[in-house]
Amino acid sequence: MLEIRGLEAGYGDVPVLSGVTLAVGAGEIVALLGPNGAGKSTLLNCVAGLVRPPRRGRWAGTIRWDSQDLRALDAHLIVQRGVALVPEGRRLFGGMSVQENLELGAFAPRAWAGRRAALERVYTLFPVLAERRRTAVQALSGGQQQMVAVGRALMASPRLLMLDEPSLGLAPRLVAAILEALVAINRDGVAVFLVEQNVPSALSLAHRGYLLEGGRIVGEGSGAGLMANEHVRRAYLGPLAVRR
Ligand SMILES: Nc1ncnc2c1ncn2[C@@H]1O[C@H](COP(=O)(O)OP(=O)(O)OP(=O)(O)O)[C@@H](O)[C@H]1O
Ligand SMILES: [Mg+2]
């Protein structure tokens, strides 16, 4: 499981996260909610090894995965331990085909031997990608590109899949397709740590969630509990959602 304790992080000398403590258990779907600039991407990128302290020992806190300290590992070694990120903005290679982009996800030694089975799993989850496997990614719709980004992370054979706003800018039908795929992936035994703007969707599938505001965890609870929470309804769902 993933266990973050007292995490402080930021960019250069500018702090973003302060005292963040949270956990994602094996087999869980956990949502991370928060307004723009709260530090959600910074948090996922710290776990993935993409945001690092400028000087060793400058920032406090620990990020443990199966009791291993992830802050001591380079990003590619974190993937090799079974932690994969679908980054904000997807970061695909537009001129390369769907299948080439997917295959790039299997370069971690843990994933290489199982890459054919993983590819079939991705094509079962997202049949439209199988039809378009030879198409350049830049010719796909935004929703299909997001499917490629999720598929590429799955190709690493993760035990923890982290996603940074996978539904951003997508039509409702495609949002549903992505979120349904996350439930199926979770049923395969993969823990899911999901940053989402689409709060009702995220909380409908998450077992638990955390609220991150101004770099601090200001609330946590079950999906249903957060959905009923007055602060969540006011801040994330708009005034019409607040019960009288
Ligand atoms: N590479 C960077 N260098 C310096 N500051 C950064 C960098 N990336 C983010 N920040 C700052 O860190 C803070 C948190 O940003 P972050 O992207 O983690 O927030 P977020 O919760 O993911 O927001 P959003 O919902 O807009 O994606 C913001 O004030 C942002 O301006
Ligand atoms: Mg972000």
mmCIF file of C-alpha atoms and ligand atoms in Angstrom:
data_model
loop_
_atom_site.group_PDB
_atom_site.id
_atom_site.type_symbol
_atom_site.label_atom_id
_atom_site.label_comp_id
_atom_site.label_asym_id
_atom_site.label_seq_id
_atom_site.Cartn_x
_atom_site.Cartn_y
_atom_site.Cartn_z
ATOM 1 C CA MET A 1 0.000 0.000 0.000
ATOM 2 C CA LEU A 2 0.879 3.672 -0.448
ATOM 3 C CA GLU A 3 1.484 5.635 2.729
ATOM 4 C CA ILE A 4 2.336 9.334 2.724
ATOM 5 C CA ARG A 5 3.193 11.001 6.028
ATOM 6 C CA GLY A 6 3.835 14.641 6.817
ATOM 7 C CA LEU A 7 4.863 15.403 3.252
ATOM 8 C CA GLU A 8 6.279 18.851 2.517
ATOM 9 C CA ALA A 9 7.107 19.618 -1.111
ATOM 10 C CA GLY A 10 7.288 22.446 -3.607
ATOM 11 C CA TYR A 11 9.341 24.007 -6.359
ATOM 12 C CA GLY A 12 12.689 25.542 -5.546
ATOM 13 C CA ASP A 13 12.130 27.371 -2.275
ATOM 14 C CA VAL A 14 8.372 27.776 -2.813
ATOM 15 C CA PRO A 15 6.368 25.346 -0.669
ATOM 16 C CA VAL A 16 3.213 23.791 -2.127
ATOM 17 C CA LEU A 17 2.364 20.800 0.076
ATOM 18 C CA SER A 18 2.478 21.023 3.856
ATOM 19 C CA GLY A 19 2.004 18.130 6.222
ATOM 20 C CA VAL A 20 0.133 15.892 3.775
ATOM 21 C CA THR A 21 -0.741 12.519 5.304
ATOM 22 C CA LEU A 22 -2.811 9.973 3.408
ATOM 23 C CA ALA A 23 -2.940 6.318 2.385
ATOM 24 C CA VAL A 24 -4.157 4.221 -0.530
ATOM 25 C CA GLY A 25 -4.722 0.605 0.459
ATOM 26 C CA ALA A 26 -4.320 -2.440 -1.764
ATOM 27 C CA GLY A 27 -7.370 -2.808 -3.987
ATOM 28 C CA GLU A 28 -8.815 0.615 -3.108
ATOM 29 C CA ILE A 29 -10.074 3.426 -5.329
ATOM 30 C CA VAL A 30 -9.196 6.706 -3.595
ATOM 31 C CA ALA A 31 -10.146 10.131 -4.957
ATOM 32 C CA LEU A 32 -8.160 13.319 -4.366
ATOM 33 C CA LEU A 33 -10.296 16.429 -4.775
ATOM 34 C CA GLY A 34 -9.324 20.064 -4.598
ATOM 35 C CA PRO A 35 -9.518 23.405 -6.379
ATOM 36 C CA ASN A 36 -7.077 24.599 -9.050
ATOM 37 C CA GLY A 37 -3.633 25.176 -7.608
ATOM 38 C CA ALA A 38 -4.274 23.094 -4.467
ATOM 39 C CA GLY A 39 -1.247 20.911 -5.201
ATOM 40 C CA LYS A 40 -2.981 17.770 -6.520
ATOM 41 C CA SER A 41 -0.603 17.318 -9.476
ATOM 42 C CA THR A 42 2.369 18.155 -7.282
ATOM 43 C CA LEU A 43 1.334 15.352 -4.927
ATOM 44 C CA LEU A 44 0.974 12.727 -7.678
ATOM 45 C CA ASN A 45 4.231 13.869 -9.256
ATOM 46 C CA CYS A 46 6.037 13.537 -5.908
ATOM 47 C CA VAL A 47 4.857 9.927 -5.632
ATOM 48 C CA ALA A 48 5.929 9.246 -9.234
ATOM 49 C CA GLY A 49 9.369 10.744 -8.572
ATOM 50 C CA LEU A 50 8.873 13.624 -11.022
ATOM 51 C CA VAL A 51 8.970 16.379 -8.387
ATOM 52 C CA ARG A 52 12.007 16.195 -6.157
ATOM 53 C CA PRO A 53 13.540 18.388 -3.448
ATOM 54 C CA PRO A 54 16.277 20.650 -4.865
ATOM 55 C CA ARG A 55 18.601 19.552 -2.085
ATOM 56 C CA ARG A 56 18.660 16.262 -0.284
ATOM 57 C CA GLY A 57 16.882 16.346 3.037
ATOM 58 C CA ARG A 58 15.361 19.782 2.543
ATOM 59 C CA TRP A 59 11.763 18.645 2.612
ATOM 60 C CA ALA A 60 10.171 16.655 5.386
ATOM 61 C CA GLY A 61 7.926 13.646 5.157
ATOM 62 C CA THR A 62 7.889 10.147 3.753
ATOM 63 C CA ILE A 63 6.299 8.393 0.789
ATOM 64 C CA ARG A 64 6.242 4.651 1.370
ATOM 65 C CA TRP A 65 5.075 1.938 -0.971
ATOM 66 C CA ASP A 66 5.085 -1.528 0.546
ATOM 67 C CA SER A 67 7.326 -0.022 3.242
ATOM 68 C CA GLN A 68 9.888 1.116 0.659
ATOM 69 C CA ASP A 69 10.883 4.807 0.595
ATOM 70 C CA LEU A 70 9.900 6.110 -2.860
ATOM 71 C CA ARG A 71 11.620 9.440 -2.293
ATOM 72 C CA ALA A 72 14.948 7.628 -2.594
ATOM 73 C CA LEU A 73 14.122 6.141 -6.027
ATOM 74 C CA ASP A 74 14.325 7.583 -9.537
ATOM 75 C CA ALA A 75 11.096 7.772 -11.544
ATOM 76 C CA HIS A 76 11.841 4.722 -13.720
ATOM 77 C CA LEU A 77 12.514 2.618 -10.621
ATOM 78 C CA ILE A 78 9.196 3.713 -9.145
ATOM 79 C CA VAL A 79 7.441 2.412 -12.287
ATOM 80 C CA GLN A 80 9.442 -0.785 -11.896
ATOM 81 C CA ARG A 81 8.044 -1.145 -8.334
ATOM 82 C CA GLY A 82 4.507 -1.132 -9.781
ATOM 83 C CA VAL A 83 3.440 2.521 -9.481
ATOM 84 C CA ALA A 84 2.291 4.148 -12.751
ATOM 85 C CA LEU A 85 1.013 7.671 -13.490
ATOM 86 C CA VAL A 86 -1.355 8.920 -16.187
ATOM 87 C CA PRO A 87 -0.081 12.506 -16.236
ATOM 88 C CA GLU A 88 -2.075 15.714 -16.579
ATOM 89 C CA GLY A 89 -2.280 16.540 -20.298
ATOM 90 C CA ARG A 90 -1.567 12.900 -21.321
ATOM 91 C CA ARG A 91 1.951 13.494 -22.768
ATOM 92 C CA LEU A 92 1.610 11.101 -25.700
ATOM 93 C CA PHE A 93 3.725 10.936 -28.854
ATOM 94 C CA GLY A 94 1.259 12.364 -31.389
ATOM 95 C CA GLY A 95 3.104 11.243 -34.517
ATOM 96 C CA MET A 96 3.358 7.640 -33.356
ATOM 97 C CA SER A 97 0.595 5.049 -33.627
ATOM 98 C CA VAL A 98 -1.731 3.958 -30.849
ATOM 99 C CA GLN A 99 0.082 0.658 -30.500
ATOM 100 C CA GLU A 100 3.534 2.242 -30.501
ATOM 101 C CA ASN A 101 2.461 4.585 -27.693
ATOM 102 C CA LEU A 102 1.068 1.643 -25.725
ATOM 103 C CA GLU A 103 4.203 -0.431 -26.203
ATOM 104 C CA LEU A 104 6.309 2.400 -24.765
ATOM 105 C CA GLY A 105 4.514 1.770 -21.479
ATOM 106 C CA ALA A 106 5.913 -1.753 -21.236
ATOM 107 C CA PHE A 107 9.603 -0.830 -21.060
ATOM 108 C CA ALA A 108 9.877 -1.452 -17.330
ATOM 109 C CA PRO A 109 11.516 -4.872 -16.932
ATOM 110 C CA ARG A 110 8.571 -5.996 -14.735
ATOM 111 C CA ALA A 111 6.224 -5.458 -17.690
ATOM 112 C CA TRP A 112 8.224 -6.525 -20.732
ATOM 113 C CA ALA A 113 7.532 -10.274 -20.593
ATOM 114 C CA GLY A 114 3.799 -9.724 -20.118
ATOM 115 C CA ARG A 115 3.405 -7.041 -22.783
ATOM 116 C CA ARG A 116 1.294 -9.089 -25.212
ATOM 117 C CA ALA A 117 -1.266 -10.019 -22.564
ATOM 118 C CA ALA A 118 -1.271 -6.428 -21.291
ATOM 119 C CA LEU A 119 -1.915 -5.137 -24.818
ATOM 120 C CA GLU A 120 -4.868 -7.511 -25.214
ATOM 121 C CA ARG A 121 -6.223 -6.343 -21.841
ATOM 122 C CA VAL A 122 -6.007 -2.687 -22.955
ATOM 123 C CA TYR A 123 -7.783 -3.515 -26.244
ATOM 124 C CA THR A 124 -10.513 -5.374 -24.319
ATOM 125 C CA LEU A 125 -11.010 -2.395 -22.007
ATOM 126 C CA PHE A 126 -11.003 0.080 -24.909
ATOM 127 C CA PRO A 127 -12.138 -1.737 -28.088
ATOM 128 C CA VAL A 128 -11.953 1.472 -30.139
ATOM 129 C CA LEU A 129 -8.172 1.470 -29.626
ATOM 130 C CA ALA A 130 -7.922 -2.000 -31.165
ATOM 131 C CA GLU A 131 -9.709 -0.712 -34.269
ATOM 132 C CA ARG A 132 -7.360 2.257 -34.442
ATOM 133 C CA ARG A 133 -4.132 0.548 -33.405
ATOM 134 C CA ARG A 134 -2.238 1.700 -36.528
ATOM 135 C CA THR A 135 -3.570 5.285 -36.428
ATOM 136 C CA ALA A 136 -1.348 8.174 -35.336
ATOM 137 C CA VAL A 137 -2.424 9.352 -31.895
ATOM 138 C CA GLN A 138 -2.764 12.958 -33.065
ATOM 139 C CA ALA A 139 -5.659 11.895 -35.337
ATOM 140 C CA LEU A 140 -7.697 10.548 -32.393
ATOM 141 C CA SER A 141 -10.359 12.416 -30.423
ATOM 142 C CA GLY A 142 -9.464 13.737 -26.965
ATOM 143 C CA GLY A 143 -11.321 10.870 -25.330
ATOM 144 C CA GLN A 144 -9.531 8.249 -27.392
ATOM 145 C CA GLN A 145 -6.200 9.904 -26.601
ATOM 146 C CA GLN A 146 -7.019 9.695 -22.900
ATOM 147 C CA MET A 147 -7.729 5.977 -23.370
ATOM 148 C CA VAL A 148 -4.248 5.627 -24.882
ATOM 149 C CA ALA A 149 -2.751 7.442 -21.887
ATOM 150 C CA VAL A 150 -4.539 5.124 -19.447
ATOM 151 C CA GLY A 151 -3.590 2.118 -21.578
ATOM 152 C CA ARG A 152 0.071 3.115 -21.678
ATOM 153 C CA ALA A 153 0.165 3.274 -17.864
ATOM 154 C CA LEU A 154 -1.500 -0.166 -17.686
ATOM 155 C CA MET A 155 1.175 -1.581 -19.970
ATOM 156 C CA ALA A 156 3.614 -1.106 -17.073
ATOM 157 C CA SER A 157 1.609 -3.749 -15.181
ATOM 158 C CA PRO A 158 1.039 -1.471 -12.171
ATOM 159 C CA ARG A 159 -0.350 -2.407 -8.769
ATOM 160 C CA LEU A 160 -1.096 1.285 -8.155
ATOM 161 C CA LEU A 161 -2.483 3.409 -11.000
ATOM 162 C CA MET A 162 -2.494 7.178 -10.423
ATOM 163 C CA LEU A 163 -4.505 9.408 -12.760
ATOM 164 C CA ASP A 164 -4.324 13.201 -12.964
ATOM 165 C CA GLU A 165 -7.700 14.551 -14.157
ATOM 166 C CA PRO A 166 -8.384 11.917 -16.814
ATOM 167 C CA SER A 167 -11.827 13.305 -17.647
ATOM 168 C CA LEU A 168 -10.750 16.922 -18.200
ATOM 169 C CA GLY A 169 -12.358 18.375 -21.326
ATOM 170 C CA LEU A 170 -14.056 15.143 -22.396
ATOM 171 C CA ALA A 171 -17.692 14.662 -23.426
ATOM 172 C CA PRO A 172 -19.861 12.949 -20.765
ATOM 173 C CA ARG A 173 -20.078 9.670 -22.705
ATOM 174 C CA LEU A 174 -16.290 9.411 -22.851
ATOM 175 C CA VAL A 175 -15.929 10.371 -19.195
ATOM 176 C CA ALA A 176 -18.217 7.437 -18.387
ATOM 177 C CA ALA A 177 -16.166 5.084 -20.589
ATOM 178 C CA ILE A 178 -12.926 6.069 -18.835
ATOM 179 C CA LEU A 179 -14.377 5.827 -15.336
ATOM 180 C CA GLU A 180 -16.015 2.458 -16.080
ATOM 181 C CA ALA A 181 -12.632 1.205 -17.274
ATOM 182 C CA LEU A 182 -11.119 2.309 -13.939
ATOM 183 C CA VAL A 183 -13.653 0.167 -12.078
ATOM 184 C CA ALA A 184 -12.750 -2.824 -14.278
ATOM 185 C CA ILE A 185 -9.015 -2.181 -13.746
ATOM 186 C CA ASN A 186 -9.607 -2.021 -9.992
ATOM 187 C CA ARG A 187 -11.455 -5.366 -10.136
ATOM 188 C CA ASP A 188 -8.253 -6.815 -11.620
ATOM 189 C CA GLY A 189 -6.661 -5.972 -8.254
ATOM 190 C CA VAL A 190 -5.048 -2.619 -9.128
ATOM 191 C CA ALA A 191 -5.331 0.186 -6.560
ATOM 192 C CA VAL A 192 -6.455 3.498 -8.104
ATOM 193 C CA PHE A 193 -5.527 6.991 -6.900
ATOM 194 C CA LEU A 194 -7.630 9.448 -8.865
ATOM 195 C CA VAL A 195 -7.427 13.244 -9.118
ATOM 196 C CA GLU A 196 -10.697 14.492 -10.562
ATOM 197 C CA GLN A 197 -12.548 17.760 -11.188
ATOM 198 C CA ASN A 198 -15.712 15.788 -11.871
ATOM 199 C CA VAL A 199 -16.577 15.384 -8.194
ATOM 200 C CA PRO A 200 -19.868 13.448 -8.402
ATOM 201 C CA SER A 201 -18.345 10.928 -10.843
ATOM 202 C CA ALA A 202 -15.175 10.527 -8.798
ATOM 203 C CA LEU A 203 -17.041 10.024 -5.520
ATOM 204 C CA SER A 204 -19.504 7.605 -7.082
ATOM 205 C CA LEU A 205 -16.697 5.150 -7.828
ATOM 206 C CA ALA A 206 -14.206 5.926 -5.035
ATOM 207 C CA HIS A 207 -14.211 3.934 -1.821
ATOM 208 C CA ARG A 208 -12.689 6.912 -0.015
ATOM 209 C CA GLY A 209 -11.582 10.436 -0.779
ATOM 210 C CA TYR A 210 -9.454 13.302 0.487
ATOM 211 C CA LEU A 211 -9.853 17.065 0.087
ATOM 212 C CA LEU A 212 -6.677 19.020 -0.620
ATOM 213 C CA GLU A 213 -6.856 22.790 -0.296
ATOM 214 C CA GLY A 214 -3.895 25.152 -0.198
ATOM 215 C CA GLY A 215 -1.500 22.208 0.017
ATOM 216 C CA ARG A 216 -3.164 20.706 3.112
ATOM 217 C CA ILE A 217 -5.566 17.837 3.617
ATOM 218 C CA VAL A 218 -8.702 19.506 4.984
ATOM 219 C CA GLY A 219 -11.100 16.577 4.888
ATOM 220 C CA GLU A 220 -11.462 12.886 4.221
ATOM 221 C CA GLY A 221 -14.187 10.299 4.230
ATOM 222 C CA SER A 222 -16.024 7.614 2.332
ATOM 223 C CA GLY A 223 -17.227 8.461 -1.173
ATOM 224 C CA ALA A 224 -20.811 8.671 0.033
ATOM 225 C CA GLY A 225 -19.818 10.593 3.170
ATOM 226 C CA LEU A 226 -17.953 13.272 1.195
ATOM 227 C CA MET A 227 -20.796 13.507 -1.302
ATOM 228 C CA ALA A 228 -23.144 14.379 1.578
ATOM 229 C CA ASN A 229 -20.638 16.763 3.216
ATOM 230 C CA GLU A 230 -21.869 20.370 3.296
ATOM 231 C CA HIS A 231 -18.420 21.871 2.549
ATOM 232 C CA VAL A 232 -17.898 19.551 -0.424
ATOM 233 C CA ARG A 233 -21.313 20.385 -1.812
ATOM 234 C CA ARG A 234 -20.805 24.124 -1.395
ATOM 235 C CA ALA A 235 -17.215 24.269 -2.677
ATOM 236 C CA TYR A 236 -17.271 21.632 -5.413
ATOM 237 C CA LEU A 237 -20.835 21.202 -6.562
ATOM 238 C CA GLY A 238 -22.113 24.797 -6.529
ATOM 239 C CA PRO A 239 -24.768 26.565 -4.469
ATOM 240 C CA LEU A 240 -27.655 24.617 -6.005
ATOM 241 C CA ALA A 241 -26.277 21.395 -4.527
ATOM 242 C CA VAL A 242 -26.375 22.678 -0.933
ATOM 243 C CA ARG A 243 -29.279 21.110 0.936
ATOM 244 C CA ARG A 244 -31.655 23.400 2.780
HETATM 245 N N1 LIG B 1 6.798 23.361 -12.276
HETATM 246 C C1 LIG B 1 6.376 24.272 -11.388
HETATM 247 N N2 LIG B 1 7.203 25.258 -10.956
HETATM 248 C C2 LIG B 1 6.789 26.168 -10.045
HETATM 249 N N3 LIG B 1 5.560 26.178 -9.481
HETATM 250 C C3 LIG B 1 4.702 25.238 -9.870
HETATM 251 C C4 LIG B 1 5.049 24.235 -10.836
HETATM 252 N N4 LIG B 1 3.983 23.416 -11.021
HETATM 253 C C5 LIG B 1 3.021 23.894 -10.211
HETATM 254 N N5 LIG B 1 3.441 24.986 -9.521
HETATM 255 C C6 LIG B 1 2.660 25.744 -8.507
HETATM 256 O O1 LIG B 1 2.336 24.856 -7.458
HETATM 257 C C7 LIG B 1 1.008 25.082 -6.992
HETATM 258 C C8 LIG B 1 0.218 23.782 -7.083
HETATM 259 O O2 LIG B 1 0.112 23.394 -8.457
HETATM 260 P P1 LIG B 1 -0.475 22.006 -8.899
HETATM 261 O O3 LIG B 1 -0.312 21.933 -10.366
HETATM 262 O O4 LIG B 1 0.080 20.922 -8.072
HETATM 263 O O5 LIG B 1 -2.018 22.197 -8.510
HETATM 264 P P2 LIG B 1 -3.289 21.353 -8.956
HETATM 265 O O6 LIG B 1 -4.072 21.113 -7.707
HETATM 266 O O7 LIG B 1 -2.875 20.165 -9.730
HETATM 267 O O8 LIG B 1 -4.078 22.376 -9.879
HETATM 268 P P3 LIG B 1 -4.970 22.137 -11.206
HETATM 269 O O9 LIG B 1 -6.331 21.743 -10.718
HETATM 270 O O10 LIG B 1 -4.984 23.475 -11.860
HETATM 271 O O11 LIG B 1 -4.314 21.071 -12.030
HETATM 272 C C9 LIG B 1 0.447 26.205 -7.846
HETATM 273 O O12 LIG B 1 0.591 27.407 -7.135
HETATM 274 C C10 LIG B 1 1.335 26.199 -9.069
HETATM 275 O O13 LIG B 1 1.432 27.480 -9.619
HETATM 276 MG MG MG B 2 -3.191 19.561 -11.620
#
